[in-house]
CSV table of N, CA, C and O in Angstrom, one decimal:
chain,number,residue,atom,x,y,z
A,1,MET,N,22.8,2.8,19.9
A,1,MET,CA,23.7,1.7,19.7
A,1,MET,C,24.6,1.4,20.8
A,1,MET,O,25.2,2.2,21.4
A,2,ARG,N,24.6,0.2,21.3
A,2,ARG,CA,25.3,-0.3,22.5
A,2,ARG,C,26.6,-0.9,22.1
A,2,ARG,O,26.8,-1.6,21.2
A,3,LYS,N,27.8,-0.4,22.7
A,3,LYS,CA,29.0,-0.8,22.4
A,3,LYS,C,29.4,-2.1,23.3
A,3,LYS,O,29.0,-2.1,24.4
A,4,ILE,N,29.9,-3.0,22.4
A,4,ILE,CA,30.2,-4.4,23.2
A,4,ILE,C,31.6,-4.2,23.6
A,4,ILE,O,32.5,-4.0,22.8
A,5,PRO,N,31.8,-4.6,24.9
A,5,PRO,CA,33.2,-4.6,25.4
A,5,PRO,C,34.1,-5.5,24.9
A,5,PRO,O,33.7,-6.7,24.5
A,6,LYS,N,35.4,-5.3,24.7
A,6,LYS,CA,36.3,-6.2,24.3
A,6,LYS,C,36.9,-7.2,25.3
A,6,LYS,O,36.9,-6.8,26.6
A,7,VAL,N,36.9,-8.4,24.9
A,7,VAL,CA,37.3,-9.5,25.9
A,7,VAL,C,38.8,-9.3,26.1
A,7,VAL,O,39.6,-9.1,25.3
A,8,LYS,N,39.2,-9.3,27.5
A,8,LYS,CA,40.5,-9.0,27.8
A,8,LYS,C,41.2,-10.2,28.4
A,8,LYS,O,42.5,-10.4,28.5
A,9,ARG,N,40.4,-11.0,29.1
A,9,ARG,CA,40.8,-12.3,29.7
A,9,ARG,C,39.9,-13.4,29.6
A,9,ARG,O,38.7,-13.3,29.6
A,10,ILE,N,40.5,-14.6,29.3
A,10,ILE,CA,39.7,-15.9,29.1
A,10,ILE,C,40.4,-16.8,30.1
A,10,ILE,O,41.6,-17.1,30.0
A,11,PHE,N,39.5,-17.6,30.8
A,11,PHE,CA,40.0,-18.5,31.7
A,11,PHE,C,39.6,-19.8,31.1
A,11,PHE,O,38.4,-20.0,30.8
A,12,VAL,N,40.5,-20.8,31.0
A,12,VAL,CA,40.1,-22.2,30.5
A,12,VAL,C,40.5,-23.2,31.6
A,12,VAL,O,41.3,-22.9,32.3
A,13,GLY,N,39.6,-24.2,31.6
A,13,GLY,CA,39.9,-25.2,32.6
A,13,GLY,C,39.1,-26.4,32.4
A,13,GLY,O,38.3,-26.6,31.5
A,14,SER,N,39.2,-27.3,33.3
A,14,SER,CA,38.5,-28.6,33.2
A,14,SER,C,39.0,-29.7,32.2
A,14,SER,O,39.0,-30.8,32.6
A,15,GLU,N,39.3,-29.3,31.1
A,15,GLU,CA,40.0,-30.2,30.1
A,15,GLU,C,41.4,-29.7,29.8
A,15,GLU,O,41.8,-28.5,30.1
A,16,PRO,N,42.3,-30.7,29.3
A,16,PRO,CA,43.7,-30.1,29.0
A,16,PRO,C,43.6,-28.9,28.0
A,16,PRO,O,42.9,-28.9,27.2
A,17,ALA,N,44.5,-27.9,28.2
A,17,ALA,CA,44.4,-26.7,27.4
A,17,ALA,C,45.4,-26.9,26.2
A,17,ALA,O,46.0,-25.8,25.7
A,18,ASN,N,45.8,-28.0,25.9
A,18,ASN,CA,46.8,-28.3,24.7
A,18,ASN,C,46.4,-27.6,23.5
A,18,ASN,O,45.3,-27.6,23.1
A,19,GLY,N,47.3,-26.7,22.9
A,19,GLY,CA,47.0,-26.2,21.7
A,19,GLY,C,46.3,-24.8,21.8
A,19,GLY,O,46.1,-24.2,20.8
A,20,ILE,N,45.9,-24.4,22.9
A,20,ILE,CA,45.3,-23.0,23.1
A,20,ILE,C,46.2,-22.0,23.6
A,20,ILE,O,47.0,-22.2,24.5
A,21,TRP,N,46.2,-20.9,22.9
A,21,TRP,CA,47.1,-19.8,23.2
A,21,TRP,C,46.8,-18.6,22.3
A,21,TRP,O,45.9,-18.7,21.4
A,22,SER,N,47.2,-17.4,22.7
A,22,SER,CA,47.0,-16.1,21.9
A,22,SER,C,48.2,-15.3,21.9
A,22,SER,O,49.0,-15.2,22.9
A,23,ASP,N,48.5,-14.7,20.9
A,23,ASP,CA,49.7,-13.8,20.6
A,23,ASP,C,49.2,-12.3,20.7
A,23,ASP,O,50.0,-11.4,20.4
A,24,ASP,N,47.9,-12.3,20.9
A,24,ASP,CA,47.3,-10.9,20.8
A,24,ASP,C,47.7,-10.3,22.3
A,24,ASP,O,47.3,-10.8,23.4
A,25,PRO,N,48.5,-9.2,22.4
A,25,PRO,CA,49.0,-8.4,23.6
A,25,PRO,C,47.9,-7.9,24.5
A,25,PRO,O,48.0,-7.7,25.5
A,26,GLY,N,46.6,-7.8,23.9
A,26,GLY,CA,45.5,-7.3,24.5
A,26,GLY,C,44.5,-8.4,25.1
A,26,GLY,O,43.5,-8.0,25.7
A,27,LEU,N,45.0,-9.6,24.9
A,27,LEU,CA,44.1,-10.8,25.4
A,27,LEU,C,45.0,-11.8,26.2
A,27,LEU,O,46.1,-12.1,25.9
A,28,SER,N,44.7,-12.0,27.4
A,28,SER,CA,45.3,-13.1,28.3
A,28,SER,C,44.4,-14.2,28.3
A,28,SER,O,43.3,-14.2,28.5
A,29,ILE,N,45.1,-15.5,28.0
A,29,ILE,CA,44.4,-16.8,28.2
A,29,ILE,C,45.1,-17.5,29.3
A,29,ILE,O,46.3,-17.6,29.4
A,30,ILE,N,44.3,-17.7,30.4
A,30,ILE,CA,44.8,-18.3,31.6
A,30,ILE,C,44.3,-19.7,31.8
A,30,ILE,O,42.9,-19.9,31.7
A,31,ASN,N,45.2,-20.7,31.9
A,31,ASN,CA,44.9,-22.1,32.3
A,31,ASN,C,44.7,-22.2,33.7
A,31,ASN,O,45.6,-22.0,34.5
A,32,ALA,N,43.5,-22.4,34.2
A,32,ALA,CA,43.2,-22.6,35.6
A,32,ALA,C,43.1,-24.1,35.7
A,32,ALA,O,42.1,-24.7,35.5
A,33,TYR,N,44.1,-24.7,36.4
A,33,TYR,CA,44.2,-26.0,36.6
A,33,TYR,C,43.5,-26.6,38.0
A,33,TYR,O,43.8,-25.9,39.0
A,34,ALA,N,42.7,-27.5,37.9
A,34,ALA,CA,42.2,-28.1,39.1
A,34,ALA,C,42.1,-29.6,38.9
A,34,ALA,O,41.8,-30.1,37.9
A,35,MET,N,42.2,-30.3,40.1
A,35,MET,CA,41.9,-31.7,40.1
A,35,MET,C,40.4,-32.0,40.7
A,35,MET,O,40.0,-31.1,41.5
A,36,SER,N,39.9,-32.8,40.1
A,36,SER,CA,38.4,-33.1,40.5
A,36,SER,C,38.4,-33.4,42.0
A,36,SER,O,37.3,-33.1,42.7
A,37,GLU,N,39.4,-34.1,42.5
A,37,GLU,CA,39.4,-34.3,44.0
A,37,GLU,C,39.4,-33.1,44.9
A,37,GLU,O,39.0,-33.1,46.0
A,38,THR,N,39.9,-32.0,44.4
A,38,THR,CA,40.0,-30.7,45.2
A,38,THR,C,38.8,-30.0,45.0
A,38,THR,O,38.5,-29.2,46.0
A,39,ALA,N,38.2,-29.9,43.9
A,39,ALA,CA,37.1,-29.1,43.7
A,39,ALA,C,37.3,-27.5,43.6
A,39,ALA,O,36.3,-26.8,43.8
A,40,PHE,N,38.6,-27.2,43.6
A,40,PHE,CA,38.9,-25.8,43.4
A,40,PHE,C,40.3,-25.7,42.7
A,40,PHE,O,41.1,-26.5,42.6
A,41,CYS,N,40.4,-24.5,42.1
A,41,CYS,CA,41.7,-24.2,41.2
A,41,CYS,C,42.9,-24.2,42.2
A,41,CYS,O,42.9,-23.6,43.2
A,42,ILE,N,44.0,-25.0,41.8
A,42,ILE,CA,45.1,-25.0,42.5
A,42,ILE,C,46.4,-24.4,41.9
A,42,ILE,O,47.3,-24.0,42.6
A,43,THR,N,46.4,-24.3,40.5
A,43,THR,CA,47.3,-23.5,39.8
A,43,THR,C,46.7,-22.7,38.7
A,43,THR,O,45.5,-22.9,38.3
A,44,MET,N,47.5,-21.7,38.2
A,44,MET,CA,47.1,-20.8,37.1
A,44,MET,C,48.4,-20.5,36.3
A,44,MET,O,49.4,-20.3,36.9
A,45,GLY,N,48.2,-20.4,35.0
A,45,GLY,CA,49.3,-20.1,34.1
A,45,GLY,C,48.8,-19.4,32.9
A,45,GLY,O,47.8,-19.7,32.3
A,46,HIS,N,49.7,-18.5,32.3
A,46,HIS,CA,49.2,-17.8,31.1
A,46,HIS,C,49.6,-18.8,30.0
A,46,HIS,O,50.6,-19.3,29.9
A,47,LEU,N,48.8,-18.7,29.0
A,47,LEU,CA,49.0,-19.6,27.6
A,47,LEU,C,49.3,-18.6,26.5
A,47,LEU,O,48.4,-17.9,25.9
A,48,ASP,N,50.6,-18.2,26.4
A,48,ASP,CA,50.9,-16.9,25.5
A,48,ASP,C,51.9,-17.6,24.4
A,48,ASP,O,52.5,-16.8,23.7
A,49,LYS,N,52.1,-18.9,24.3
A,49,LYS,CA,52.8,-19.5,23.2
A,49,LYS,C,52.2,-20.8,23.0
A,49,LYS,O,51.6,-21.4,23.8
A,50,PRO,N,52.5,-21.4,21.8
A,50,PRO,CA,52.0,-22.7,21.5
A,50,PRO,C,52.8,-23.7,22.4
A,50,PRO,O,53.9,-23.6,22.5
A,51,ASN,N,51.9,-24.7,22.9
A,51,ASN,CA,52.5,-25.7,23.7
A,51,ASN,C,51.9,-27.1,23.3
A,51,ASN,O,50.7,-27.1,23.2
A,52,GLU,N,52.7,-28.1,23.1
A,52,GLU,CA,52.1,-29.4,22.8
A,52,GLU,C,51.3,-29.9,24.0
A,52,GLU,O,50.2,-30.5,23.8
A,53,ILE,N,51.9,-29.7,25.2
A,53,ILE,CA,51.3,-30.0,26.4
A,53,ILE,C,51.1,-28.6,27.3
A,53,ILE,O,52.2,-28.2,27.5
A,54,ALA,N,50.0,-28.2,27.5
A,54,ALA,CA,50.0,-26.9,28.2
A,54,ALA,C,50.3,-27.0,29.6
A,54,ALA,O,50.2,-27.9,30.3
A,55,PRO,N,51.1,-25.9,30.0
A,55,PRO,CA,51.7,-25.9,31.4
A,55,PRO,C,50.4,-25.7,32.4
A,55,PRO,O,49.5,-24.9,31.9
A,56,VAL,N,50.6,-26.2,33.6
A,56,VAL,CA,49.5,-26.0,34.6
A,56,VAL,C,49.7,-24.7,35.3
A,56,VAL,O,48.9,-24.3,35.9
A,57,GLY,N,50.8,-24.1,35.2
A,57,GLY,CA,51.1,-22.8,35.8
A,57,GLY,C,51.7,-23.0,37.2
A,57,GLY,O,52.4,-23.9,37.5
A,58,LYS,N,51.6,-21.9,37.9
A,58,LYS,CA,52.2,-21.9,39.3
A,58,LYS,C,51.1,-22.1,40.4
A,58,LYS,O,50.0,-21.7,40.1
A,59,PRO,N,51.5,-22.6,41.5
A,59,PRO,CA,50.5,-22.9,42.6
A,59,PRO,C,50.0,-21.5,43.1
A,59,PRO,O,50.7,-20.5,43.1
A,60,LEU,N,48.8,-21.5,43.4
A,60,LEU,CA,48.1,-20.3,44.1
A,60,LEU,C,48.7,-20.1,45.4
A,60,LEU,O,49.3,-21.0,46.0
A,61,THR,N,48.5,-19.0,45.9
A,61,THR,CA,49.0,-18.5,47.3
A,61,THR,C,48.9,-19.6,48.3
A,61,THR,O,47.8,-20.2,48.4
A,62,ASN,N,50.0,-19.9,49.1
A,62,ASN,CA,49.9,-20.8,50.3
A,62,ASN,C,49.7,-22.3,49.9
A,62,ASN,O,49.1,-23.0,50.7
A,63,LEU,N,49.9,-22.6,48.6
A,63,LEU,CA,49.9,-24.0,48.2
A,63,LEU,C,51.2,-24.5,47.8
A,63,LEU,O,51.9,-23.7,47.2
A,64,LYS,N,51.5,-25.7,47.9
A,64,LYS,CA,52.7,-26.4,47.4
A,64,LYS,C,52.2,-27.6,46.7
A,64,LYS,O,51.3,-28.4,47.1
A,65,ILE,N,52.7,-27.8,45.5
A,65,ILE,CA,52.1,-29.0,44.7
A,65,ILE,C,53.4,-29.7,44.2
A,65,ILE,O,54.4,-29.2,44.1
A,66,THR,N,53.2,-31.0,44.0
A,66,THR,CA,54.1,-31.8,43.3
A,66,THR,C,53.4,-32.6,42.2
A,66,THR,O,52.5,-33.2,42.4
A,67,LEU,N,53.9,-32.3,41.0
A,67,LEU,CA,53.3,-33.1,39.8
A,67,LEU,C,54.2,-34.3,39.7
A,67,LEU,O,55.3,-34.3,39.7
A,68,ARG,N,53.3,-35.3,39.4
A,68,ARG,CA,53.9,-36.7,39.1
A,68,ARG,C,53.7,-37.2,37.8
A,68,ARG,O,52.5,-36.9,37.2
A,69,ASP,N,54.5,-38.1,37.3
A,69,ASP,CA,54.2,-38.7,36.0
A,69,ASP,C,53.3,-40.0,36.2
A,69,ASP,O,52.9,-40.3,37.2
A,70,GLU,N,53.2,-40.7,35.1
A,70,GLU,CA,52.3,-41.9,35.1
A,70,GLU,C,52.8,-43.0,36.1
A,70,GLU,O,52.0,-43.9,36.5
A,71,GLU,N,54.2,-43.0,36.3
A,71,GLU,CA,54.7,-43.9,37.2
A,71,GLU,C,54.7,-43.5,38.6
A,71,GLU,O,55.3,-44.1,39.6
A,72,GLY,N,54.2,-42.2,38.9
A,72,GLY,CA,54.2,-41.6,40.3
A,72,GLY,C,55.4,-40.9,40.7
A,72,GLY,O,55.7,-40.5,41.8
A,73,LYS,N,56.3,-40.7,39.7
A,73,LYS,CA,57.7,-40.2,40.1
A,73,LYS,C,57.4,-38.5,39.9
A,73,LYS,O,56.8,-38.1,38.9
A,74,PRO,N,58.1,-37.7,40.7
A,74,PRO,CA,58.0,-36.2,40.6
A,74,PRO,C,58.4,-35.8,39.1
A,74,PRO,O,59.5,-36.3,38.7
A,75,VAL,N,57.7,-34.9,38.6
A,75,VAL,CA,58.1,-34.4,37.4
A,75,VAL,C,59.1,-33.1,37.6
A,75,VAL,O,58.7,-32.2,38.3
A,76,PRO,N,60.2,-33.0,36.8
A,76,PRO,CA,61.0,-31.8,37.0
A,76,PRO,C,60.3,-30.4,36.6
A,76,PRO,O,59.4,-30.5,35.8
A,77,GLU,N,60.6,-29.4,37.3
A,77,GLU,CA,59.9,-28.2,37.0
A,77,GLU,C,60.2,-27.8,35.7
A,77,GLU,O,61.3,-27.9,35.1
A,78,GLY,N,59.2,-27.3,34.9
A,78,GLY,CA,59.2,-26.9,33.5
A,78,GLY,C,59.0,-28.1,32.6
A,78,GLY,O,58.9,-27.8,31.4
A,79,LYS,N,58.7,-29.2,33.1
A,79,LYS,CA,58.4,-30.3,32.1
A,79,LYS,C,57.0,-30.6,32.0
A,79,LYS,O,56.1,-30.4,32.8
């Protein structure tokens, strides 16, 4: 009989991760945020609590980002 390994980390991306989270301490769900224009991941963040709008996380090393709202204004950190 073959033992199936336990999933420890799940990466989600491509679509908004709203409503996705886990309170299982043995499982990490990570939101890998990317814009189609960049074609690579620019931020990552843990989804460890319910969020109406999932956070995009923190920029990866050597990147600086500015999030903007629908009107093009910078969004305050944590919003």
